XYZ file of C-alpha atoms in Angstrom:
745
model
C -30.473 9.088 12.092
C -30.750 9.357 8.258
C -34.303 9.678 6.818
C -35.117 6.698 4.528
C -37.939 7.205 2.011
C -39.880 4.751 -0.005
C -40.363 6.301 -3.459
C -42.877 4.748 -5.874
C -41.542 5.470 -9.452
C -43.906 5.519 -12.359
C -41.635 4.881 -15.302
C -40.407 1.544 -16.502
C -38.434 -0.379 -13.783
C -35.739 -3.084 -14.512
C -37.610 -5.567 -12.244
C -36.060 -8.524 -10.435
C -32.781 -9.743 -11.739
C -29.239 -11.049 -10.828
C -25.994 -11.251 -12.508
C -26.396 -7.841 -14.249
C -23.981 -4.866 -14.313
C -24.434 -1.264 -13.093
C -22.106 1.226 -14.534
C -21.943 5.019 -13.925
C -21.440 7.584 -16.723
C -21.443 11.062 -15.297
C -24.781 11.237 -13.420
C -26.307 8.385 -15.126
C -26.287 4.696 -14.078
C -26.597 2.110 -16.923
C -28.060 -1.302 -15.968
C -27.430 -3.995 -18.476
C -28.346 -7.580 -18.864
C -28.757 -10.241 -16.235
C -31.057 -13.065 -15.400
C -34.638 -12.096 -14.783
C -36.140 -15.433 -13.465
C -34.868 -18.529 -12.096
C -35.466 -21.649 -14.244
C -35.752 -25.131 -12.594
C -32.501 -27.005 -12.751
C -30.503 -23.930 -12.878
C -26.933 -24.210 -14.211
C -24.354 -21.818 -15.755
C -24.967 -22.960 -19.270
C -28.740 -23.648 -19.524
C -30.205 -20.267 -18.477
C -32.968 -19.397 -20.871
C -34.275 -16.351 -18.958
C -31.454 -13.932 -19.747
C -31.767 -10.360 -21.145
C -29.764 -7.838 -23.074
C -32.153 -4.962 -21.983
C -30.827 -1.499 -20.980
C -32.132 0.698 -18.220
C -30.949 4.163 -17.309
C -31.260 5.678 -13.866
C -30.874 9.510 -13.487
C -29.159 9.934 -10.088
C -30.330 13.513 -9.887
C -34.079 12.812 -10.404
C -33.946 9.155 -9.200
C -35.945 8.110 -12.302
C -35.462 4.950 -14.384
C -35.810 4.902 -18.093
C -35.902 1.855 -20.449
C -33.485 2.579 -23.193
C -33.672 1.006 -26.747
C -30.213 1.710 -28.309
C -29.695 1.750 -32.039
C -27.307 -0.730 -33.617
C -26.788 -4.597 -33.012
C -26.896 -5.212 -29.292
C -24.725 -7.769 -27.450
C -26.598 -11.116 -26.955
C -28.531 -11.662 -23.729
C -26.131 -12.535 -21.033
C -25.293 -12.692 -17.337
C -22.097 -12.700 -15.218
C -20.393 -10.525 -17.783
C -18.153 -7.440 -17.163
C -18.795 -3.814 -17.787
C -16.977 -0.588 -17.305
C -17.448 2.995 -18.028
C -15.095 4.420 -20.676
C -15.334 7.828 -22.206
C -18.894 8.682 -23.053
C -20.106 5.062 -22.912
C -20.087 1.521 -21.399
C -17.996 -1.340 -22.542
C -19.343 -5.000 -22.149
C -17.368 -8.138 -22.487
C -17.924 -11.806 -21.931
C -20.500 -13.459 -19.749
C -22.910 -16.563 -20.037
C -25.734 -16.594 -22.636
C -28.659 -19.005 -23.152
C -26.589 -21.399 -25.081
C -23.226 -21.205 -23.154
C -20.324 -18.776 -22.732
C -20.583 -15.618 -24.878
C -17.785 -14.934 -27.413
C -14.970 -12.544 -26.475
C -16.178 -9.612 -28.594
C -16.094 -6.173 -26.987
C -19.075 -4.103 -27.142
C -19.595 -0.396 -26.519
C -22.814 1.466 -25.653
C -22.123 4.821 -27.078
C -23.865 7.654 -25.052
C -22.094 10.515 -26.517
C -24.780 11.578 -29.001
C -28.484 12.449 -28.547
C -29.323 8.700 -28.874
C -27.703 5.548 -27.412
C -25.952 3.372 -29.989
C -24.448 -0.140 -29.820
C -21.133 -0.638 -31.549
C -18.620 -3.405 -31.734
C -15.007 -2.444 -31.005
C -12.746 -3.439 -33.748
C -9.802 -5.404 -32.544
C -6.914 -6.902 -34.390
C -6.878 -10.584 -34.952
C -4.633 -12.504 -32.602
C -4.284 -13.335 -28.976
C -7.237 -12.110 -26.913
C -8.865 -12.794 -23.470
C -11.469 -14.855 -25.364
C -14.702 -16.175 -24.088
C -15.072 -16.140 -20.174
C -17.416 -15.246 -17.483
C -17.269 -14.231 -13.855
C -14.232 -12.116 -14.693
C -13.462 -8.464 -13.891
C -12.770 -5.521 -16.047
C -11.519 -2.171 -15.228
C -9.443 0.870 -16.189
C -5.866 1.200 -15.071
C -3.244 3.556 -16.461
C -5.897 4.848 -19.014
C -6.058 1.398 -20.397
C -8.836 -1.359 -20.286
C -7.755 -4.382 -18.338
C -9.415 -7.737 -17.964
C -8.497 -10.277 -15.172
C -9.451 -13.772 -14.288
C -12.774 -15.510 -14.609
C -13.647 -19.006 -16.045
C -13.126 -20.057 -19.696
C -14.829 -22.559 -21.888
C -12.698 -25.311 -20.497
C -14.127 -24.452 -17.124
C -10.677 -23.347 -15.949
C -10.196 -20.674 -13.240
C -7.951 -18.091 -14.846
C -5.273 -15.747 -13.338
C -4.229 -13.976 -16.628
C -4.260 -10.018 -16.932
C -4.991 -8.509 -20.460
C -4.940 -4.949 -21.542
C -6.404 -3.381 -24.707
C -3.777 -1.300 -26.654
C -6.014 1.500 -28.137
C -3.050 3.406 -29.593
C -2.874 0.975 -32.496
C -5.379 0.954 -35.281
C -7.138 -1.394 -34.976
C -7.143 -1.911 -31.363
C -5.010 -4.768 -30.017
C -5.202 -7.035 -27.116
C -1.886 -7.627 -25.191
C -1.335 -10.159 -22.393
C 0.479 -8.702 -19.362
C 3.044 -10.145 -17.059
C 2.935 -7.769 -14.115
C 5.497 -8.081 -11.246
C 4.663 -7.619 -7.618
C 2.302 -9.748 -5.462
C 0.423 -11.713 -8.066
C -3.187 -12.632 -7.252
C -4.193 -16.208 -7.617
C -6.654 -17.287 -10.233
C -10.371 -16.553 -9.240
C -13.849 -16.171 -10.577
C -16.777 -13.903 -9.265
C -14.304 -11.300 -7.881
C -14.881 -7.564 -8.007
C -12.867 -4.761 -9.495
C -13.485 -0.936 -8.861
C -11.472 1.579 -10.735
C -9.861 4.666 -9.001
C -9.623 7.784 -11.183
C -8.665 5.419 -14.119
C -5.168 5.160 -12.713
C -5.646 1.722 -11.102
C -8.310 -0.692 -10.062
C -8.844 -2.703 -7.082
C -9.365 -6.308 -7.349
C -11.157 -7.916 -4.287
C -12.200 -11.419 -3.253
C -13.625 -14.136 -5.486
C -13.620 -18.006 -5.525
C -10.510 -19.977 -6.260
C -9.997 -23.081 -8.369
C -10.776 -25.185 -5.269
C -14.211 -23.390 -4.774
C -12.919 -21.567 -1.654
C -13.824 -17.869 -0.976
C -11.088 -15.323 -1.057
C -10.678 -12.143 1.047
C -7.610 -10.509 -0.423
C -7.405 -7.207 -2.198
C -4.949 -6.035 -4.849
C -4.511 -2.881 -6.933
C -3.130 -3.261 -10.506
C -1.117 -0.107 -11.586
C 0.868 0.858 -14.566
C 4.510 2.100 -13.991
C 4.217 5.041 -16.295
C 6.249 5.206 -19.334
C 8.222 1.949 -18.712
C 5.376 -0.140 -19.959
C 5.467 -2.615 -17.017
C 2.681 -3.197 -14.701
C 2.527 -4.195 -10.944
C 0.096 -5.912 -8.690
C 0.198 -4.519 -5.234
C -1.517 -6.340 -2.312
C -3.390 -4.137 0.139
C -2.118 -4.528 3.682
C -4.089 -6.250 6.256
C -5.481 -9.782 6.687
C -8.118 -11.647 4.676
C -10.842 -11.111 7.111
C -13.841 -10.689 4.913
C -13.892 -13.467 2.410
C -16.707 -13.884 -0.193
C -17.631 -13.987 -3.881
C -20.525 -13.099 -6.140
C -20.333 -9.775 -4.153
C -20.169 -6.150 -5.263
C -17.665 -3.566 -4.348
C -17.025 0.162 -4.746
C -14.041 2.130 -4.252
C -14.365 5.743 -2.944
C -11.300 7.521 -1.970
C -8.984 4.905 -0.083
C -11.855 2.839 1.110
C -13.241 -0.186 -0.629
C -16.967 -0.803 0.296
C -17.737 -4.549 -0.098
C -21.430 -5.473 -0.225
C -23.055 -8.864 0.144
C -21.805 -12.076 -1.451
C -21.650 -15.645 -0.585
C -19.259 -18.001 1.244
C -20.368 -21.134 -0.703
C -23.201 -22.064 -3.196
C -25.678 -22.567 -0.324
C -24.590 -19.910 2.171
C -24.632 -16.015 2.067
C -22.319 -13.990 4.172
C -23.396 -13.415 7.595
C -25.516 -10.509 8.551
C -22.755 -8.956 10.680
C -20.323 -8.917 7.665
C -22.999 -7.940 5.093
C -21.143 -4.668 4.457
C -17.476 -4.577 4.983
C -15.273 -1.416 4.507
C -11.491 -1.919 3.752
C -9.268 1.096 4.394
C -6.833 0.190 1.582
C -4.056 2.382 3.026
C -3.940 0.719 6.424
C -5.648 -2.755 5.867
C -8.190 -2.106 8.618
C -11.566 -3.642 8.078
C -14.793 -2.388 9.531
C -17.804 -4.754 9.338
C -21.434 -3.489 9.271
C -24.330 -5.671 10.206
C -27.247 -5.384 7.895
C -29.695 -8.140 6.905
C -30.939 -6.404 3.845
C -27.458 -6.446 2.228
C -27.334 -10.277 2.468
C -27.609 -10.925 -1.241
C -25.383 -12.246 -4.194
C -25.027 -11.504 -7.887
C -26.172 -7.899 -7.328
C -24.634 -4.851 -8.901
C -23.167 -1.678 -7.158
C -21.781 1.564 -8.384
C -21.061 5.006 -7.038
C -21.947 8.511 -8.231
C -19.942 11.012 -6.211
C -19.923 9.825 -2.706
C -23.177 7.864 -2.927
C -23.379 4.156 -3.486
C -26.099 2.527 -5.520
C -27.080 -1.166 -5.131
C -29.600 -2.857 -7.474
C -31.158 -6.352 -7.309
C -29.428 -9.645 -6.688
C -30.321 -13.011 -5.284
C -31.181 -13.892 -1.666
C -32.087 -17.535 -0.733
C -33.584 -18.418 -4.130
C -35.545 -15.085 -4.490
C -34.583 -12.342 -7.187
C -34.764 -8.963 -5.833
C -35.702 -5.653 -7.424
C -34.728 -3.024 -4.806
C -32.560 -0.066 -5.493
C -30.561 0.845 -2.437
C -28.923 4.229 -2.120
C -27.011 5.624 0.744
C -29.819 7.309 2.813
C -32.471 6.233 0.362
C -34.363 3.289 -0.696
C -36.270 2.969 -3.842
C -39.004 0.357 -4.778
C -40.521 -2.027 -2.364
C -37.407 -3.310 -0.509
C -37.289 -3.488 3.237
C -36.170 -0.630 5.499
C -32.273 -0.283 5.712
C -30.496 0.037 8.970
C -29.454 3.564 9.685
C -26.039 2.229 10.792
C -25.294 0.895 7.317
C -26.234 4.119 5.553
C -24.534 6.387 8.118
C -21.308 4.425 7.297
C -21.718 4.522 3.655
C -22.550 8.246 3.547
C -19.900 9.489 5.824
C -17.289 9.937 3.105
C -14.829 11.688 2.835
C -14.396 10.759 6.491
C -12.742 7.436 7.278
C -14.868 4.627 8.766
C -14.435 4.514 12.453
C -11.965 1.909 13.828
C -12.808 -0.642 16.479
C -11.956 0.548 19.871
C -8.943 -1.872 20.027
C -7.474 -0.118 16.929
C -7.561 3.417 18.491
C -4.442 4.743 20.233
C -4.195 2.191 23.041
C -5.287 3.197 26.483
C -2.937 0.683 28.112
C -1.592 1.887 31.427
C 1.828 0.922 32.648
C 1.838 -1.392 35.683
C 5.366 -2.573 35.899
C 7.674 -1.757 38.737
C 11.015 -0.294 38.085
C 12.562 -3.729 38.714
C 10.151 -5.470 36.276
C 10.823 -2.873 33.689
C 14.547 -3.353 34.031
C 13.950 -7.124 33.679
C 12.066 -6.378 30.454
C 14.884 -4.144 29.061
C 17.408 -6.861 29.939
C 15.229 -9.368 28.100
C 14.992 -7.452 25.005
C 18.696 -6.531 24.858
C 19.887 -10.081 25.707
C 17.545 -11.534 23.112
C 18.214 -9.043 20.236
C 21.580 -7.486 20.790
C 23.605 -10.429 19.568
C 25.873 -9.016 16.751
C 27.604 -12.349 15.950
C 24.992 -14.864 16.671
C 21.448 -13.387 15.988
C 19.228 -15.488 13.795
C 15.763 -14.645 12.672
C 12.923 -16.617 14.415
C 11.842 -19.595 12.508
C 8.061 -19.242 12.924
C 8.057 -15.337 12.711
C 6.254 -15.029 15.978
C 7.491 -12.080 17.907
C 8.935 -12.821 21.312
C 7.341 -9.893 23.373
C 3.691 -9.975 24.504
C 1.645 -6.914 23.845
C 1.811 -5.839 27.498
C 5.563 -5.973 27.478
C 5.731 -4.065 24.326
C 3.343 -1.407 25.830
C 5.495 -1.138 28.978
C 8.722 -0.552 26.829
C 6.827 2.085 24.538
C 5.666 3.913 27.525
C 8.952 4.106 29.162
C 10.596 5.104 25.809
C 8.020 7.699 25.112
C 8.525 9.291 28.515
C 12.187 9.951 27.650
C 11.690 10.913 23.928
C 8.930 13.446 24.520
C 11.182 15.408 26.894
C 13.941 15.835 24.305
C 14.218 19.001 22.098
C 13.110 18.867 18.638
C 16.774 19.545 17.594
C 19.020 17.323 19.682
C 22.355 18.822 20.961
C 24.906 16.031 20.911
C 28.536 15.588 21.454
C 31.452 13.810 19.552
C 32.619 11.180 19.425
C 29.533 9.605 17.782
C 28.419 7.032 15.269
C 25.740 7.991 12.757
C 23.635 5.431 11.203
C 21.426 5.815 7.921
C 18.362 4.071 6.941
C 17.828 0.518 8.278
C 14.347 -0.264 6.993
C 13.920 -3.373 9.123
C 17.100 -5.034 7.943
C 17.964 -6.088 11.396
C 20.787 -8.450 10.205
C 22.548 -5.377 8.632
C 22.426 -3.529 12.012
C 23.870 -6.589 13.651
C 26.694 -6.737 11.168
C 27.455 -3.095 11.692
C 27.611 -3.687 15.360
C 29.677 -6.668 15.013
C 32.167 -4.983 12.722
C 32.398 -1.483 14.393
C 31.260 -1.946 17.957
C 27.862 -2.194 19.679
C 26.148 -0.186 22.367
C 26.638 -2.036 25.607
C 28.825 -1.989 28.586
C 30.680 -4.723 27.067
C 30.909 -2.728 23.883
C 31.673 0.913 23.353
C 28.811 2.759 24.762
C 31.059 4.179 27.564
C 32.992 6.247 25.267
C 31.071 6.884 21.924
C 27.307 7.830 21.251
C 24.982 6.424 18.686
C 22.704 8.548 16.419
C 20.079 7.013 14.044
C 18.784 9.199 11.227
C 15.292 7.434 10.883
C 13.539 5.004 8.535
C 13.694 2.153 11.081
C 10.803 0.203 9.770
C 9.154 -0.851 6.560
C 10.291 -2.829 3.551
C 12.431 -5.237 5.608
C 11.407 -8.477 7.313
C 12.341 -7.469 10.929
C 11.088 -4.034 11.621
C 9.764 -5.094 15.034
C 13.288 -6.277 16.157
C 14.937 -3.105 14.793
C 12.546 -0.462 16.500
C 12.142 -2.600 19.679
C 15.843 -2.918 20.171
C 16.630 0.746 19.668
C 13.646 1.657 22.066
C 15.121 -0.654 24.733
C 18.620 0.813 24.124
C 17.144 4.251 24.464
C 15.712 3.461 27.911
C 18.876 1.766 28.899
C 21.252 4.524 27.750
C 19.021 7.694 27.316
C 22.073 9.932 27.234
C 23.903 7.986 24.611
C 21.345 6.487 22.200
C 19.701 9.126 19.945
C 16.800 8.757 17.598
C 15.308 11.187 15.097
C 12.514 10.804 12.659
C 12.519 9.672 9.041
C 9.818 9.858 6.491
C 8.809 6.295 7.408
C 8.093 7.193 11.005
C 4.652 8.142 10.014
C 1.496 6.056 10.349
C 0.280 7.046 6.834
C 3.453 5.829 5.422
C 4.309 2.649 7.490
C 0.716 1.443 7.266
C 1.320 1.089 3.408
C 5.043 0.023 3.227
C 4.979 -3.082 5.390
C 5.240 -2.355 9.073
C 1.517 -2.555 9.898
C 1.598 -6.128 7.859
C 4.424 -7.295 10.042
C 2.836 -6.137 13.302
C -0.424 -8.111 12.470
C 1.504 -11.137 10.992
C 3.720 -11.459 14.043
C 1.495 -10.504 16.862
C -2.000 -11.499 15.483
C -4.770 -8.966 14.438
C -5.774 -7.267 17.711
C -2.329 -6.990 19.409
C -0.714 -6.268 16.075
C -2.976 -3.210 15.581
C -2.522 -1.962 19.116
C 1.300 -2.381 18.930
C 1.336 -0.535 15.624
C -0.608 2.287 17.095
C 1.645 2.559 20.212
C 4.860 2.595 18.193
C 3.488 5.312 15.789
C 2.662 7.233 18.803
C 6.172 7.369 19.801
C 7.311 8.081 16.203
C 5.093 11.241 16.315
C 7.179 12.595 19.274
C 10.722 11.828 17.717
C 13.036 14.803 17.273
C 13.309 16.064 13.820
C 17.056 16.745 13.686
C 20.305 16.751 15.656
C 23.364 19.184 15.938
C 26.731 17.585 16.852
C 29.080 20.012 18.685
C 27.115 22.742 17.063
C 29.023 22.087 13.773
C 27.396 19.099 12.091
C 23.639 19.228 11.230
C 21.896 15.836 11.007
C 18.585 15.230 9.459
C 16.789 12.306 7.696
C 16.004 14.107 4.275
C 17.403 17.597 3.799
C 16.700 21.292 3.915
C 14.437 21.589 0.858
C 13.290 25.154 0.044
C 11.866 26.247 3.281
C 14.388 25.280 5.979
C 16.849 28.328 6.644
C 17.967 27.936 10.187
C 18.328 25.301 12.844
C 16.290 27.655 15.227
C 13.468 27.492 12.901
C 13.383 23.671 13.388
C 14.004 23.827 17.257
C 10.762 25.974 17.457
C 8.548 23.262 16.120
C 6.516 21.583 18.706
C 5.924 17.703 18.823
C 3.852 16.021 17.881
C 3.701 18.321 14.747
C 0.387 19.718 13.732
C 0.567 18.954 9.997
C -2.674 20.873 9.302
C -0.623 24.059 9.728
C 0.663 24.756 6.250
C 4.007 26.216 7.472
C 4.767 23.262 9.702
C 3.754 20.888 6.895
C 6.115 22.376 4.378
C 9.138 22.514 6.866
C 8.629 18.986 8.031
C 8.110 17.724 4.443
C 11.509 19.342 3.459
C 13.177 17.882 6.515
C 11.989 14.408 6.001
C 11.602 13.961 2.170
C 13.825 16.362 0.361
C 17.020 15.208 -1.661
C 20.065 16.933 -2.953
C 19.926 17.339 -6.706
C 21.566 14.785 -8.926
C 24.939 16.486 -8.942
C 26.880 19.606 -7.859
C 26.162 21.405 -11.243
C 22.378 21.580 -10.499
C 21.640 24.588 -8.400
C 18.647 25.978 -6.697
C 15.335 24.240 -6.105
C 13.951 21.698 -8.424
C 11.367 19.097 -8.870
C 11.764 15.562 -7.209
C 10.751 12.315 -8.344
C 9.158 11.595 -5.139
C 6.038 13.671 -5.796
C 4.675 17.183 -6.459
C 5.203 18.319 -2.887
C 8.708 17.164 -2.496
C 11.853 19.231 -3.824
C 15.460 18.767 -4.591
C 18.012 21.256 -3.357
C 21.237 22.220 -4.933
C 24.737 22.842 -3.457
C 24.052 26.530 -3.356
C 21.295 25.887 -0.894
C 23.706 23.545 1.168
C 26.447 26.317 1.363
C 24.021 29.118 2.221
C 22.560 26.929 5.120
C 25.971 26.191 6.467
C 27.171 29.728 6.318
C 23.907 31.119 7.804
C 24.052 28.557 10.668
C 27.854 28.514 11.137
C 28.069 24.859 10.593
C 30.584 22.745 8.618
C 28.684 19.770 7.395
C 25.111 18.329 6.734
C 24.692 14.495 7.181
C 21.494 12.937 6.036
C 20.080 9.536 4.944
C 16.900 8.910 2.895
C 18.574 7.817 -0.319
C 20.189 4.599 -1.228
C 23.713 5.274 -2.165
C 26.018 2.555 -3.943
C 28.932 2.743 -1.465
C 26.794 3.280 1.618
C 27.817 6.919 1.794
C 28.130 9.755 -0.786
C 29.506 13.325 -0.725
C 27.642 16.346 -2.245
C 28.202 20.047 -2.415
C 32.128 19.570 -2.470
C 31.841 17.623 0.727
C 29.499 19.965 2.658
C 26.813 17.146 2.604
C 27.128 13.455 3.125
C 24.292 10.947 2.375
C 24.699 7.630 4.518
C 22.528 4.582 3.943
C 22.977 1.531 6.372
C 20.936 -1.300 4.625
C 22.643 -3.335 1.973
C 21.136 -5.170 -1.019
C 18.288 -2.629 -1.099
C 15.226 -3.666 -3.365
C 16.095 -7.324 -2.800
C 12.566 -8.828 -3.101
C 12.206 -7.181 -6.623
C 15.418 -8.746 -7.532
C 14.166 -12.112 -6.204
C 10.976 -11.726 -8.219
C 12.791 -10.984 -11.455
C 14.697 -14.137 -10.943
C 11.324 -15.875 -10.610
C 10.062 -14.287 -13.794
C 13.253 -14.996 -15.563
C 12.899 -18.658 -14.756
C 9.179 -18.988 -15.500
C 8.627 -16.679 -18.480
C 11.942 -16.034 -20.113
C 10.426 -13.531 -22.415
C 10.000 -10.534 -22.169
C 11.367 -10.301 -18.580
C 14.760 -11.835 -19.388
C 15.748 -8.410 -20.632
C 14.331 -6.756 -17.492
C 16.430 -9.153 -15.396
C 19.639 -8.477 -17.273
C 19.135 -4.738 -16.991
C 18.854 -5.127 -13.347
C 22.116 -6.786 -13.086
C 23.736 -4.155 -15.245
C 22.416 -1.264 -13.169
C 23.914 -2.742 -10.075
C 20.871 -1.628 -8.203
C 21.014 -4.693 -5.874
C 24.846 -4.352 -4.946
C 24.853 -1.459 -2.641
C 26.947 -1.400 0.474
C 25.750 -0.236 3.862
C 27.695 2.397 5.933
C 27.829 4.322 9.107
C 29.852 7.484 9.737
C 32.072 7.570 12.823
C 32.791 11.197 13.919
C 35.858 11.722 16.237
C 36.546 14.186 18.939
C 38.010 16.583 16.356
C 35.084 16.163 14.090
C 36.864 13.986 11.509
C 34.268 11.863 9.646
C 35.332 8.333 8.883
C 32.997 5.994 6.875
C 32.749 2.326 7.953
C 31.320 -0.041 5.328
C 29.684 -3.528 5.239
C 29.262 -5.255 1.880
C 26.082 -6.924 0.644
C 25.546 -10.556 1.517
C 25.256 -12.962 -0.282
C 27.531 -11.794 -3.109
C 25.887 -11.705 -6.637
C 24.318 -14.941 -7.400
C 23.280 -16.829 -10.449
C 19.569 -17.372 -11.310
C 19.901 -20.995 -10.277
C 20.794 -20.163 -6.722
C 18.419 -19.387 -3.854
C 18.226 -16.285 -1.739
C 18.674 -16.387 2.006
C 16.224 -14.964 4.491
C 18.648 -12.518 6.202
C 20.338 -11.140 3.140
C 17.395 -9.428 1.334
C 15.179 -6.640 2.290
C 11.373 -7.024 1.546
C 10.477 -5.190 -1.544
C 7.868 -2.476 -1.175
C 4.252 -3.510 -1.794
C 2.885 -0.060 -2.536
C 5.525 1.692 -4.656
C 8.851 0.730 -5.950
C 11.695 2.086 -3.878
C 14.071 4.780 -4.850
C 17.001 3.906 -7.090
C 20.698 4.122 -5.924
C 21.584 7.631 -6.001
C 23.984 8.395 -8.856
C 23.068 5.250 -10.725
C 20.826 5.333 -13.796
C 17.209 4.645 -13.034
C 15.822 1.528 -14.713
C 12.976 1.920 -16.991
C 10.652 -0.316 -14.880
C 11.283 1.782 -11.706
C 9.933 5.279 -12.897
C 7.622 7.016 -10.358
C 9.258 5.843 -7.205
C 8.163 7.983 -4.241
C 9.656 6.553 -0.955
């Protein structure tokens, strides 16, 4: 249990207040403004008890100091926005004694021996203007403002950035793409390494509390921005709260559900793992408050003041410590807040599920028949209207248990025979898999399973709308035909990846929160046991990504035990190369090079391909992982073939650009037209059919529907769900659009 001390400070204290800000600059915390008493007949525009005072807390000594900066200070205010920038604090907006403050931007310069107030010089023109209850943060090294209320009492949903490369500085309105957050007031924004900030909660135009979280990120040199919604459900709605982002976890503290109701004690502190969408609630009565301020220094969170049931607070709460005369804080809360960099514990139902199989052999066969008869309908399959998945969790658990028993007994490198069909990335585009089955045969006794095998190269889930159908059918087929259906791992068969790129969201959406999380864990447990490669007739090496810089022999891969211990650096490097690496852009680029996917991913040249083939006495490498225009593409003078089975990749981004084209015209019309010119949405899907003599014949399906005009609608089945975390990789061999720099998966 943590020790909680009551420290009596002797210096000036900020005193009771609400609606203030707390901003960290190195080891110092700057408290500015707020309301220091509650007048009778309180209203947003008649507060006469506001302040522009400045206090500084030294986080090392835990001492407060009242500061009297030089220069002209901002007017007294509350419900303003503040952010640390360089060696100072920026202040904008808020409500003053006579109404909404002007839109001027003030900076408290702390770089010298004395603090100084300065007004930021901004070029005349469009600007965020007067507003309050908005958020301000840093993203892409730029100052960003979002939302709030204006003088017309309108709830705003606009996004602004301050261009500081021009002299004078200039405000620019942004039109980010992605998952646009609705308008809101009294939300929170927490910056992460100045690369992006996380928007959470707030109150919408109807007065309803929100519980969604978004990150705003700049797409490097393209000049475009994207809003990315965090996975998970909106389970912790509130406004007038405070939030702090530490590593991937967002700590949300206090807040209200309405003007008369604070959040319940059991949700007083909620922690969102932004990578998985999992919430952990912590009960603590002392954190039931609103209009308070919170900030972090290192891995400690500082909370000051606020309002609770008509009483202004003056307590400073620190993880493991409590300053001033506030009540004792529950050790559960501060144990949770001080545990970083560990992740918060998940509820028991979110751990690897302990479900034990209880189906008889006959009942299991009935389940397999149910899955296959429901899903394996190449000509007639239609997506479910209500999106509810047709299997219960116990049924899914039985199927996963049966499939895992088979998969974990297989070698890390599968030894397969021809003839065989090889499928590339499917990414939840179940309708494309059905089209390929319909056109070129499907795995059943009524189809061609009696004389040809099937190999799938990974990336079964994420991005698409029907990841559950895709992986569940493949698992059922694996149980039904264990010697004929073969599955290896892709880079999306990892919990850290598919929690971000859509699979977790789909599980929760279609199976509800508890069962969806349990199913997600069970399927990822199977993924961790999937083989890493396959060898057809000892002559054709099949893998999801490539050979990178570390993979030299097939035997080297075969010796890796599953599930792979990624804490061992050697295994980490080899598996990273197998699942993530790509060929270089063309045959003339030799050796090992950098890769657009990130600093730990490499590209390998045709010389690496030739050396690998010669060393292992193989004729060909087949891999997936990259979208290719014709569904397949040769490299290294035919020694390597990339195959990709999902058509119309990136469809949701295309759909969004249609929306932007219609709604805004400028400046996104040029973006829309450039998308059409690149052909990025017109890729075919393919499989490779390998005959007994090891001839390789590609079989294609073309995208549906054909290229449409901006006035037409897009069908549910034709388009893949765009990625919500990062843009997807461009078609191999096509010029990369400016808006899509920095793709990683």
